[in-house]
Amino acid sequence: MSVVSLLAELADVGASRAGGYDRLAWTRADSKCREWFVAQSESRGLDVEVDRNGNLWAWLNPSLPGSALVVGSHLDSVPRGGAFDGPLGIASAFAALDLLADFAPTRPIAIVAFADEEGARFGVACAGSRLLTGALAADTFRSLTDADGVTTAEAMSNAGQSPDHVGADLERVARIGEFIELHVEQGHLRTSAGVDGLTPDAPLGLATEIWPHGRWRVDLIGQQNHAGTTRLADRVDPMLDLARVILEVRNAAEASGILATVGRVRVSPGAVNAIPGSASAWIDARGSDEDRVVSVMGDIGRGAVLESWTPTTPFDSAFVADVGKAIGGDLPLLPSGAGHDAGVLALAGIPTAMILVRNPSGISHAPEEFAEDGDCERGVVALAAAMRSRTA
Amino acid sequence: MSVVSLLAELADVGASRAGGYDRLAWTRADSKCREWFVAQSESRGLDVEVDRNGNLWAWLNPSLPGSALVVGSHLDSVPRGGAFDGPLGIASAFAALDLLADFAPTRPIAIVAFADEEGARFGVACAGSRLLTGALAADTFRSLTDADGVTTAEAMSNAGQSPDHVGADLERVARIGEFIELHVEQGHLRTSAGVDGLTPDAPLGLATEIWPHGRWRVDLIGQQNHAGTTRLADRVDPMLDLARVILEVRNAAEASGILATVGRVRVSPGAVNAIPGSASAWIDARGSDEDRVVSVMGDIGRGAVLESWTPTTPFDSAFVADVGKAIGGDLPLLPSGAGHDAGVLALAGIPTAMILVRNPSGISHAPEEFAEDGDCERGVVALAAAMRSRTA
C-alpha cells in the first residue's frame, strides 16, 4: 500500500475546525490513530503488542535470532499540528514493509509508534521513549498534569491503557539493535538557495545530531486587583513582567545566535477587568552549542525553573553512513533543531539514524506542514533499502 | 438578621482552592447564590420572581401604588474574586429590610440581584441590567460564548433559566422609581492620607459618577511554526507583538493619566514548542475624561476592536444629595472607576445612588477584598435610613 494512501486513512482523525490536527496524547483522536496502527499491523500479519509505557510495537518474525531493526515514529501531534510530523514515519514504515514483501529478513523487524512524543499535553516531550529507556522517571511522569488538571495516569486510563507499570523496560531496550526514524523535515532543507550547505533540490536528507534543547518556566507573581480602581502607581502587575520576559528572550536569542521561543503563557485569573495575580511563561531554547543555549537563561534570570534539558545528541556516524550507503546517492547531512524519539534512543546507546523528507514550506507544527507525494514515496523507497540492507 | 451573618451563609459557595471565589455567571456556584436569594426572600415573606433576563426580584408590598424603590446589587464574581463585590449589596438590602420591620412603606420596595454583572465569563459586564434596559441587544447577548465555547443560551438553560425571551423589558424598567446600590469600595477610600480629597477615616461614601470605560480586543496574527527549526529571521511571531502591546498600553496610560490594563490574553495554539499562530489581548481603559480614555487606543492602533464602551455616567445629583441627607453626616463624594448595574440604570434615566463601604486593603476583584464587620453594619444602617426616607 502506498504511503500516500496510508496517510489518507488518517486524514479526518482529529482534524481541527481551525485547520491542522489536534491529536494530543491519550485523547480520543490519538486513540483512533492507535487503532489504525493496530489494524494496519494485523492486516499484515504482524504481532502487535503495547508495552508498559503505552508504546505500540508491530513485530515481523520476532522469533528470529538477533536484536531487532526497529523503524517508526509517533502518532500524536501538537495542537493544530501538521499531517506529517509523526504519522509520515509510521505510514512509511508500513509502506516500506510492503515493498519488502518478497524479502526474507534474517533478523526481527519491528515498527514502533512511540506514545506522547510531542509533550504538548503534559509538557514533557518523548515521554513514551524516555520512560522506556529510563530517561524519564515513572514518578516524575505520574506527577504531570494537563491544562485541565488531568493527570497522565488518568489520561492513560481513560484511553484504556493501564498506567500502573510505566517505567524503564531495559529488557525491551536490549532487543532494539538499531533504530531508523523517517520524519518530515522541519526547516533546513527549504530555501531555494540552500541552508547550511545543503543542495536546494535534495528530496531526502540524513540527520547528524539533535541540537541541545532546554525548556524553562518563569513564574511571575503580582497582586490581583481591580482594573478600574487601582492607580497605576499602586499596581504590581505580572502581565508587564511577562511582556518584558517575552522580549528579553528574543533579544537574548538574537545576541547569542540561538533559537528561543515563548510559545505558551498562562495568566491568572485572566479576567478583562482584573490586574492578574500571576503569570507564567514557558521558554524553549535550542541551538548548535550547549553553552550558548544555557547562557540565554542566564540573561533572563527571574528564578526560571528548568523543566527539561537534553544535551547535544549525535547520531552514530558509522551507522548513519551505512544507512546512507544503502539508500544510495549523495544525501545531505544536517542537524535537527527538533527533538525526536530517535534522539532518546541514541542517548541510550542504540545505533540510530533519521531519514528526513523535504518539506517545501519549511513550516512544521502547523497546518501548513507539507511534503510532496513524490518525496514521500522516495522516502519509502529509501527506508525500504535501508531496512533490507540492515536485515539481509 | 445581621449582614455579617447573611454573608457567612455564602462563605463556602464557590470558594476557590486557590483563594477567593469563583462564582461566574450561570455556573453552579452562581446558582447556589441565587437559591440563597430565593430562600432569604421567602423567609421574609417577599414575592420572588425571575425576570426574562434572569434578574431576581423580591417584592415587598408590590400592590402599593407608585413606582418602586429598588435596592440591590449582584451575586456573581470574577474568577478568584472577593467575598463582598456584589453580595454585600444584596445581604445589606435584606438586613436593612429587617431593620425596617416595624416600618410601613407607602411605596413598593424591591430587592434585586442582577444577573451576570461582572462579564467575567462572556465578556460583557452588567449583562442582566443592560438586557433589561435595552442597552444590550438580545441577539448580541446570544452570540456571546465563554472560553469553552458555551453560549449564553446554553449556560442559562443549564442553570434552569430559559434564554428564549431575553431582551428589553421596559414595562419592568418603568416600575423602578429609584435605585440604590450599596457596594464595597474598590480603591479610593483606602490610603491613610486620603485620595481625591476624601477624609481618611470615612467608613462610607457616596458615588458621584462612573468613569467612562472601554474594552478593546487586539488580534495579532503570525505564522505558527516549529520552535526548534525556524530561524529567528524567518519568524512571524505574534507573541512578540503581544508583549509590545502590553507595554504600549501601560505607557500610553501613564502618558494620558488614565487607567489601562491588559488582564486577559489568549495565545494559540499555546504549545511550548511552537511559535504561536495568533495572539489576542483584551484592553480595559478608564479614566475621568472620555477623550483621554479613547486616545490611549489611538496610540495602540493595530486594528483594535471596540468590544464595549460606556460613557461617563453621572448619578442624579439631587437624588444623591437626598440619600446623603437621609443617611446624615458628611459623606465623602467620589467617582467610581468600576462599572456597576447602578450605572446602567442611571443611563436609562432612573434616579440612582451608590453607597460605598470602606475597603481598608483597597484591593478588589481579588481574594484580599475586605470590609470590616462594623463598616458593613454602618452600611446597613445607612441603607435602611435611605430606604425609610424614600418610602415614607
mmCIF file of C-alpha atoms in Angstrom, chain A residues 41-353:
data_model
loop_
_atom_site.group_PDB
_atom_site.id
_atom_site.type_symbol
_atom_site.label_atom_id
_atom_site.label_comp_id
_atom_site.label_asym_id
_atom_site.label_seq_id
_atom_site.Cartn_x
_atom_site.Cartn_y
_atom_site.Cartn_z
ATOM 1 C CA SER A 41 -0.311 -4.276 11.674
ATOM 2 C CA GLU A 42 -2.875 -7.057 11.884
ATOM 3 C CA SER A 43 -3.714 -6.803 8.170
ATOM 4 C CA ARG A 44 -0.018 -7.514 7.506
ATOM 5 C CA GLY A 45 0.117 -10.422 9.955
ATOM 6 C CA LEU A 46 2.417 -8.567 12.343
ATOM 7 C CA ASP A 47 2.361 -9.385 16.063
ATOM 8 C CA VAL A 48 1.067 -6.288 17.876
ATOM 9 C CA GLU A 49 1.808 -5.505 21.486
ATOM 10 C CA VAL A 50 1.551 -2.468 23.746
ATOM 11 C CA ASP A 51 4.426 -2.045 26.146
ATOM 12 C CA ARG A 52 4.050 -0.895 29.749
ATOM 13 C CA ASN A 53 4.572 2.744 28.679
ATOM 14 C CA GLY A 54 1.914 2.731 26.007
ATOM 15 C CA ASN A 55 4.268 2.437 23.039
ATOM 16 C CA LEU A 56 2.865 0.252 20.236
ATOM 17 C CA TRP A 57 5.035 -2.436 18.611
ATOM 18 C CA ALA A 58 4.310 -4.493 15.498
ATOM 19 C CA TRP A 59 6.726 -7.395 15.043
ATOM 20 C CA LEU A 60 7.738 -9.243 11.881
ATOM 21 C CA ASN A 61 9.468 -12.521 12.666
ATOM 22 C CA PRO A 62 10.009 -11.795 16.367
ATOM 23 C CA SER A 63 11.342 -15.312 16.915
ATOM 24 C CA LEU A 64 14.315 -14.828 14.580
ATOM 25 C CA PRO A 65 17.660 -14.670 16.390
ATOM 26 C CA GLY A 66 19.450 -11.400 16.994
ATOM 27 C CA SER A 67 18.339 -7.980 18.031
ATOM 28 C CA ALA A 68 15.694 -6.187 16.011
ATOM 29 C CA LEU A 69 15.877 -3.433 13.468
ATOM 30 C CA VAL A 70 13.193 -1.043 14.670
ATOM 31 C CA VAL A 71 11.622 1.597 12.428
ATOM 32 C CA GLY A 72 8.872 4.047 13.271
ATOM 33 C CA SER A 73 7.978 7.382 14.811
ATOM 34 C CA HIS A 74 4.883 8.682 16.648
ATOM 35 C CA LEU A 75 1.205 9.425 16.006
ATOM 36 C CA ASP A 76 0.396 12.268 18.405
ATOM 37 C CA SER A 77 0.516 15.954 17.383
ATOM 38 C CA VAL A 78 0.823 19.422 18.836
ATOM 39 C CA PRO A 79 -2.411 21.485 18.858
ATOM 40 C CA ARG A 80 -3.286 22.366 15.262
ATOM 41 C CA GLY A 81 -0.238 20.418 14.114
ATOM 42 C CA GLY A 82 0.524 19.164 10.636
ATOM 43 C CA ALA A 83 -0.371 15.860 8.997
ATOM 44 C CA PHE A 84 3.204 14.582 8.604
ATOM 45 C CA ASP A 85 5.119 15.138 11.851
ATOM 46 C CA GLY A 86 4.991 11.607 13.231
ATOM 47 C CA PRO A 87 2.463 9.757 11.059
ATOM 48 C CA LEU A 88 4.695 10.015 7.955
ATOM 49 C CA GLY A 89 7.303 7.862 9.726
ATOM 50 C CA ILE A 90 4.751 5.202 10.717
ATOM 51 C CA ALA A 91 2.965 5.107 7.363
ATOM 52 C CA SER A 92 6.334 4.963 5.560
ATOM 53 C CA ALA A 93 7.361 2.003 7.723
ATOM 54 C CA PHE A 94 4.226 0.035 6.767
ATOM 55 C CA ALA A 95 4.670 1.006 3.096
ATOM 56 C CA ALA A 96 8.372 0.018 3.169
ATOM 57 C CA LEU A 97 7.448 -3.353 4.650
ATOM 58 C CA ASP A 98 5.032 -3.824 1.749
ATOM 59 C CA LEU A 99 7.878 -3.115 -0.708
ATOM 60 C CA LEU A 100 9.867 -5.841 1.046
ATOM 61 C CA ALA A 101 7.054 -8.414 0.801
ATOM 62 C CA ASP A 102 9.225 -10.881 -1.124
ATOM 63 C CA PHE A 103 12.275 -10.323 1.067
ATOM 64 C CA ALA A 104 13.166 -12.699 3.929
ATOM 65 C CA PRO A 105 14.950 -10.789 6.690
ATOM 66 C CA THR A 106 17.449 -12.650 8.863
ATOM 67 C CA ARG A 107 16.675 -10.538 11.944
ATOM 68 C CA PRO A 108 13.430 -9.408 13.563
ATOM 69 C CA ILE A 109 11.944 -6.150 12.311
ATOM 70 C CA ALA A 110 9.580 -4.049 14.414
ATOM 71 C CA ILE A 111 7.519 -0.983 13.628
ATOM 72 C CA VAL A 112 7.075 1.236 16.677
ATOM 73 C CA ALA A 113 4.661 4.076 17.456
ATOM 74 C CA PHE A 114 6.048 5.885 20.470
ATOM 75 C CA ALA A 115 3.476 7.391 22.824
ATOM 76 C CA ASP A 116 3.238 11.106 23.661
ATOM 77 C CA GLU A 117 6.190 12.335 21.598
ATOM 78 C CA GLU A 118 5.192 15.973 21.359
ATOM 79 C CA GLY A 119 4.787 16.660 25.050
ATOM 80 C CA ALA A 120 2.102 19.148 24.026
ATOM 81 C CA ARG A 121 -0.377 17.949 26.621
ATOM 82 C CA PHE A 122 1.746 17.182 29.699
ATOM 83 C CA GLY A 123 4.837 19.271 28.968
ATOM 84 C CA VAL A 124 7.466 16.529 28.641
ATOM 85 C CA ALA A 125 8.410 15.578 25.078
ATOM 86 C CA CYS A 126 9.187 11.977 24.057
ATOM 87 C CA ALA A 127 7.532 10.658 27.207
ATOM 88 C CA GLY A 128 6.958 7.177 25.788
ATOM 89 C CA SER A 129 10.541 6.628 24.645
ATOM 90 C CA ARG A 130 12.042 8.348 27.700
ATOM 91 C CA LEU A 131 10.051 6.142 30.058
ATOM 92 C CA LEU A 132 11.182 3.103 28.058
ATOM 93 C CA THR A 133 14.892 3.906 28.369
ATOM 94 C CA GLY A 134 14.626 5.209 31.939
ATOM 95 C CA ALA A 135 15.459 8.802 30.953
ATOM 96 C CA LEU A 136 12.113 9.854 32.464
ATOM 97 C CA ALA A 137 11.334 8.544 35.945
ATOM 98 C CA ALA A 138 7.920 6.952 36.430
ATOM 99 C CA ASP A 139 7.184 9.149 39.465
ATOM 100 C CA THR A 140 8.013 12.318 37.539
ATOM 101 C CA PHE A 141 5.772 11.200 34.697
ATOM 102 C CA ARG A 142 2.916 10.405 37.080
ATOM 103 C CA SER A 143 3.147 13.889 38.630
ATOM 104 C CA LEU A 144 2.445 15.593 35.291
ATOM 105 C CA THR A 145 -0.965 17.129 34.583
ATOM 106 C CA ASP A 146 -2.508 18.762 31.546
ATOM 107 C CA ALA A 147 -4.043 22.241 31.400
ATOM 108 C CA ASP A 148 -7.301 20.880 32.845
ATOM 109 C CA GLY A 149 -5.563 19.198 35.779
ATOM 110 C CA VAL A 150 -5.924 15.702 34.308
ATOM 111 C CA THR A 151 -3.000 13.509 35.375
ATOM 112 C CA THR A 152 -1.050 11.328 32.954
ATOM 113 C CA ALA A 153 -2.381 8.284 34.810
ATOM 114 C CA GLU A 154 -5.994 9.452 34.391
ATOM 115 C CA ALA A 155 -5.415 10.237 30.721
ATOM 116 C CA MET A 156 -3.895 6.814 30.056
ATOM 117 C CA SER A 157 -6.666 5.066 31.998
ATOM 118 C CA ASN A 158 -9.344 6.972 30.094
ATOM 119 C CA ALA A 159 -7.717 5.768 26.867
ATOM 120 C CA GLY A 160 -7.827 2.171 28.114
ATOM 121 C CA GLN A 161 -4.085 1.983 28.862
ATOM 122 C CA SER A 162 -3.039 0.988 32.370
ATOM 123 C CA PRO A 163 -0.607 3.472 33.925
ATOM 124 C CA ASP A 164 0.309 1.082 36.758
ATOM 125 C CA HIS A 165 3.566 -0.233 35.315
ATOM 126 C CA VAL A 166 5.083 2.729 33.471
ATOM 127 C CA GLY A 167 8.852 2.969 33.760
ATOM 128 C CA ALA A 168 12.157 1.706 32.407
ATOM 129 C CA ASP A 169 11.921 -1.508 30.372
ATOM 130 C CA LEU A 170 15.564 -2.373 29.745
ATOM 131 C CA GLU A 171 14.836 -5.888 28.541
ATOM 132 C CA ARG A 172 12.850 -4.360 25.705
ATOM 133 C CA VAL A 173 15.538 -1.734 25.049
ATOM 134 C CA ALA A 174 18.069 -4.562 24.714
ATOM 135 C CA ARG A 175 16.012 -6.069 21.903
ATOM 136 C CA ILE A 176 16.414 -2.877 19.822
ATOM 137 C CA GLY A 177 19.579 -3.459 17.830
ATOM 138 C CA GLU A 178 19.212 -0.362 15.644
ATOM 139 C CA PHE A 179 16.568 2.318 15.119
ATOM 140 C CA ILE A 180 15.694 4.272 11.989
ATOM 141 C CA GLU A 181 13.126 7.085 12.153
ATOM 142 C CA LEU A 182 11.847 8.631 8.951
ATOM 143 C CA HIS A 183 10.483 12.136 9.557
ATOM 144 C CA VAL A 184 9.254 15.157 7.636
ATOM 145 C CA GLU A 185 11.904 17.857 7.569
ATOM 146 C CA GLN A 186 11.133 20.939 9.637
ATOM 147 C CA GLY A 187 13.053 23.797 8.141
ATOM 148 C CA HIS A 188 16.628 23.312 7.000
ATOM 149 C CA LEU A 189 16.078 21.885 3.519
ATOM 150 C CA ARG A 190 13.708 24.574 2.474
ATOM 151 C CA THR A 191 15.296 27.674 1.000
ATOM 152 C CA SER A 192 15.960 27.741 -2.705
ATOM 153 C CA ALA A 193 19.482 28.982 -2.054
ATOM 154 C CA GLY A 194 20.085 26.139 0.396
ATOM 155 C CA VAL A 195 20.815 26.439 4.090
ATOM 156 C CA ASP A 196 23.759 25.027 5.997
ATOM 157 C CA GLY A 197 25.412 23.988 2.747
ATOM 158 C CA LEU A 198 22.550 21.759 1.576
ATOM 159 C CA THR A 199 21.755 21.447 -2.093
ATOM 160 C CA PRO A 200 18.424 23.098 -2.823
ATOM 161 C CA ASP A 201 16.846 20.210 -4.640
ATOM 162 C CA ALA A 202 17.542 17.337 -2.280
ATOM 163 C CA PRO A 203 14.270 15.494 -1.530
ATOM 164 C CA LEU A 204 15.840 13.463 1.292
ATOM 165 C CA GLY A 205 18.494 14.011 3.925
ATOM 166 C CA LEU A 206 20.073 12.316 6.923
ATOM 167 C CA ALA A 207 20.342 13.818 10.383
ATOM 168 C CA THR A 208 23.741 14.076 12.048
ATOM 169 C CA GLU A 209 22.682 15.195 15.513
ATOM 170 C CA ILE A 210 19.900 16.778 17.535
ATOM 171 C CA TRP A 211 20.640 20.187 18.946
ATOM 172 C CA PRO A 212 20.749 20.680 22.710
ATOM 173 C CA HIS A 213 17.320 21.712 23.955
ATOM 174 C CA GLY A 214 16.126 23.259 27.178
ATOM 175 C CA ARG A 215 12.695 24.163 28.468
ATOM 176 C CA TRP A 216 12.297 26.636 31.311
ATOM 177 C CA ARG A 217 9.299 28.087 33.131
ATOM 178 C CA VAL A 218 9.259 31.561 34.661
ATOM 179 C CA ASP A 219 6.578 32.284 37.289
ATOM 180 C CA LEU A 220 5.773 35.943 37.885
ATOM 181 C CA ILE A 221 3.770 36.924 40.954
ATOM 182 C CA GLY A 222 1.754 40.134 41.264
ATOM 183 C CA GLN A 223 -1.179 41.484 43.240
ATOM 184 C CA GLN A 224 -4.549 40.693 41.702
ATOM 185 C CA ASN A 225 -6.693 43.816 41.833
ATOM 186 C CA HIS A 226 -9.485 45.757 40.140
ATOM 187 C CA ALA A 227 -8.564 47.194 36.748
ATOM 188 C CA GLY A 228 -10.850 50.189 37.160
ATOM 189 C CA THR A 229 -9.909 51.383 40.609
ATOM 190 C CA THR A 230 -6.225 50.634 41.223
ATOM 191 C CA ARG A 231 -3.898 53.528 40.490
ATOM 192 C CA LEU A 232 -1.019 52.701 38.139
ATOM 193 C CA ALA A 233 1.492 53.564 40.835
ATOM 194 C CA ASP A 234 -0.113 51.105 43.259
ATOM 195 C CA ARG A 235 -0.077 48.141 40.872
ATOM 196 C CA VAL A 236 2.038 45.021 40.986
ATOM 197 C CA ASP A 237 1.118 43.748 37.515
ATOM 198 C CA PRO A 238 2.774 40.490 36.440
ATOM 199 C CA MET A 239 1.469 40.992 32.882
ATOM 200 C CA LEU A 240 4.056 43.741 32.444
ATOM 201 C CA ASP A 241 6.826 41.425 33.620
ATOM 202 C CA LEU A 242 5.524 38.739 31.287
ATOM 203 C CA ALA A 243 5.802 41.135 28.345
ATOM 204 C CA ARG A 244 9.354 42.043 29.345
ATOM 205 C CA VAL A 245 10.357 38.375 29.617
ATOM 206 C CA ILE A 246 8.977 37.618 26.140
ATOM 207 C CA LEU A 247 11.020 40.432 24.603
ATOM 208 C CA GLU A 248 14.142 39.648 26.651
ATOM 209 C CA VAL A 249 14.046 36.034 25.483
ATOM 210 C CA ARG A 250 14.006 37.127 21.867
ATOM 211 C CA ASN A 251 16.753 39.685 22.383
ATOM 212 C CA ALA A 252 18.959 37.176 24.192
ATOM 213 C CA ALA A 253 18.422 34.612 21.425
ATOM 214 C CA GLU A 254 19.450 37.127 18.756
ATOM 215 C CA ALA A 255 22.510 38.137 20.719
ATOM 216 C CA SER A 256 23.584 34.523 21.260
ATOM 217 C CA GLY A 257 22.739 33.195 17.809
ATOM 218 C CA ILE A 258 20.398 30.508 19.096
ATOM 219 C CA LEU A 259 16.657 29.846 18.818
ATOM 220 C CA ALA A 260 14.490 30.789 21.790
ATOM 221 C CA THR A 261 10.726 30.939 21.853
ATOM 222 C CA VAL A 262 7.903 31.755 24.237
ATOM 223 C CA GLY A 263 5.063 29.683 22.797
ATOM 224 C CA ARG A 264 2.926 29.259 25.876
ATOM 225 C CA VAL A 265 1.868 31.650 28.632
ATOM 226 C CA ARG A 266 -0.604 31.366 31.470
ATOM 227 C CA VAL A 267 -2.214 34.380 33.145
ATOM 228 C CA SER A 268 -4.369 34.059 36.236
ATOM 229 C CA PRO A 269 -7.234 34.788 36.693
ATOM 230 C CA GLY A 270 -7.357 36.083 33.123
ATOM 231 C CA ALA A 271 -10.283 38.457 33.599
ATOM 232 C CA VAL A 272 -10.516 41.528 31.381
ATOM 233 C CA ASN A 273 -11.291 43.754 34.361
ATOM 234 C CA ALA A 274 -8.691 42.431 36.814
ATOM 235 C CA ILE A 275 -4.975 43.064 37.118
ATOM 236 C CA PRO A 276 -3.635 39.474 37.094
ATOM 237 C CA GLY A 277 -2.342 37.865 40.248
ATOM 238 C CA SER A 278 0.223 35.740 38.459
ATOM 239 C CA ALA A 279 1.628 34.972 35.042
ATOM 240 C CA SER A 280 3.905 32.250 33.707
ATOM 241 C CA ALA A 281 5.949 31.920 30.537
ATOM 242 C CA TRP A 282 7.439 28.744 29.082
ATOM 243 C CA ILE A 283 10.733 29.228 27.264
ATOM 244 C CA ASP A 284 12.044 26.820 24.629
ATOM 245 C CA ALA A 285 15.713 27.303 23.735
ATOM 246 C CA ARG A 286 17.889 25.368 21.288
ATOM 247 C CA GLY A 287 20.975 25.848 19.189
ATOM 248 C CA SER A 288 24.096 24.213 17.898
ATOM 249 C CA ASP A 289 26.044 24.990 21.065
ATOM 250 C CA GLU A 290 25.063 23.956 24.606
ATOM 251 C CA ASP A 291 26.805 26.839 26.367
ATOM 252 C CA ARG A 292 25.055 29.447 24.284
ATOM 253 C CA VAL A 293 21.657 27.837 24.853
ATOM 254 C CA VAL A 294 22.181 27.911 28.603
ATOM 255 C CA SER A 295 23.549 31.460 28.524
ATOM 256 C CA VAL A 296 20.213 32.792 27.276
ATOM 257 C CA MET A 297 18.536 31.795 30.505
ATOM 258 C CA GLY A 298 21.383 33.374 32.448
ATOM 259 C CA ASP A 299 20.419 36.648 30.785
ATOM 260 C CA ILE A 300 16.740 36.232 31.697
ATOM 261 C CA GLY A 301 17.086 35.217 35.367
ATOM 262 C CA ARG A 302 13.836 35.788 37.297
ATOM 263 C CA GLY A 303 14.093 32.424 39.042
ATOM 264 C CA ALA A 304 13.488 30.415 35.881
ATOM 265 C CA VAL A 305 12.817 26.752 36.614
ATOM 266 C CA LEU A 306 14.418 24.184 34.287
ATOM 267 C CA GLU A 307 11.661 21.818 33.167
ATOM 268 C CA SER A 308 13.736 19.676 30.824
ATOM 269 C CA TRP A 309 17.215 19.582 29.352
ATOM 270 C CA THR A 310 18.529 17.419 26.521
ATOM 271 C CA PRO A 311 22.220 17.727 25.656
ATOM 272 C CA THR A 312 23.559 17.609 22.120
ATOM 273 C CA THR A 313 22.666 14.168 20.794
ATOM 274 C CA PRO A 314 24.932 12.950 17.995
ATOM 275 C CA PHE A 315 23.709 10.043 15.915
ATOM 276 C CA ASP A 316 26.184 7.130 15.442
ATOM 277 C CA SER A 317 28.139 8.394 12.410
ATOM 278 C CA ALA A 318 29.137 4.922 11.205
ATOM 279 C CA PHE A 319 25.557 3.713 11.335
ATOM 280 C CA VAL A 320 24.309 6.849 9.586
ATOM 281 C CA ALA A 321 26.933 6.335 6.886
ATOM 282 C CA ASP A 322 25.822 2.721 6.412
ATOM 283 C CA VAL A 323 22.190 3.787 6.089
ATOM 284 C CA GLY A 324 23.218 6.469 3.590
ATOM 285 C CA LYS A 325 25.178 3.927 1.551
ATOM 286 C CA ALA A 326 22.176 1.581 1.453
ATOM 287 C CA ILE A 327 19.951 4.389 0.234
ATOM 288 C CA GLY A 328 22.491 5.495 -2.352
ATOM 289 C CA GLY A 329 23.066 8.897 -3.873
ATOM 290 C CA ASP A 330 24.705 11.760 -2.013
ATOM 291 C CA LEU A 331 22.275 12.611 0.761
ATOM 292 C CA PRO A 332 22.785 15.924 2.541
ATOM 293 C CA LEU A 333 23.679 15.657 6.225
ATOM 294 C CA LEU A 334 22.079 18.145 8.577
ATOM 295 C CA PRO A 335 21.473 18.741 12.267
ATOM 296 C CA SER A 336 17.950 18.673 13.663
ATOM 297 C CA GLY A 337 16.670 21.525 15.777
ATOM 298 C CA ALA A 338 13.656 19.427 16.655
ATOM 299 C CA GLY A 339 13.791 16.682 19.274
ATOM 300 C CA HIS A 340 12.776 13.154 18.355
ATOM 301 C CA ASP A 341 12.376 9.706 19.872
ATOM 302 C CA ALA A 342 15.417 8.821 17.742
ATOM 303 C CA GLY A 343 17.447 11.125 19.962
ATOM 304 C CA VAL A 344 16.211 9.404 23.102
ATOM 305 C CA LEU A 345 17.255 6.007 21.740
ATOM 306 C CA ALA A 346 20.613 7.394 20.569
ATOM 307 C CA LEU A 347 21.257 8.699 24.096
ATOM 308 C CA ALA A 348 20.534 5.175 25.342
ATOM 309 C CA GLY A 349 23.410 3.889 23.184
ATOM 310 C CA ILE A 350 21.368 2.434 20.328
ATOM 311 C CA PRO A 351 22.732 2.992 16.797
ATOM 312 C CA THR A 352 20.170 5.367 15.364
ATOM 313 C CA ALA A 353 19.585 7.228 12.119
#
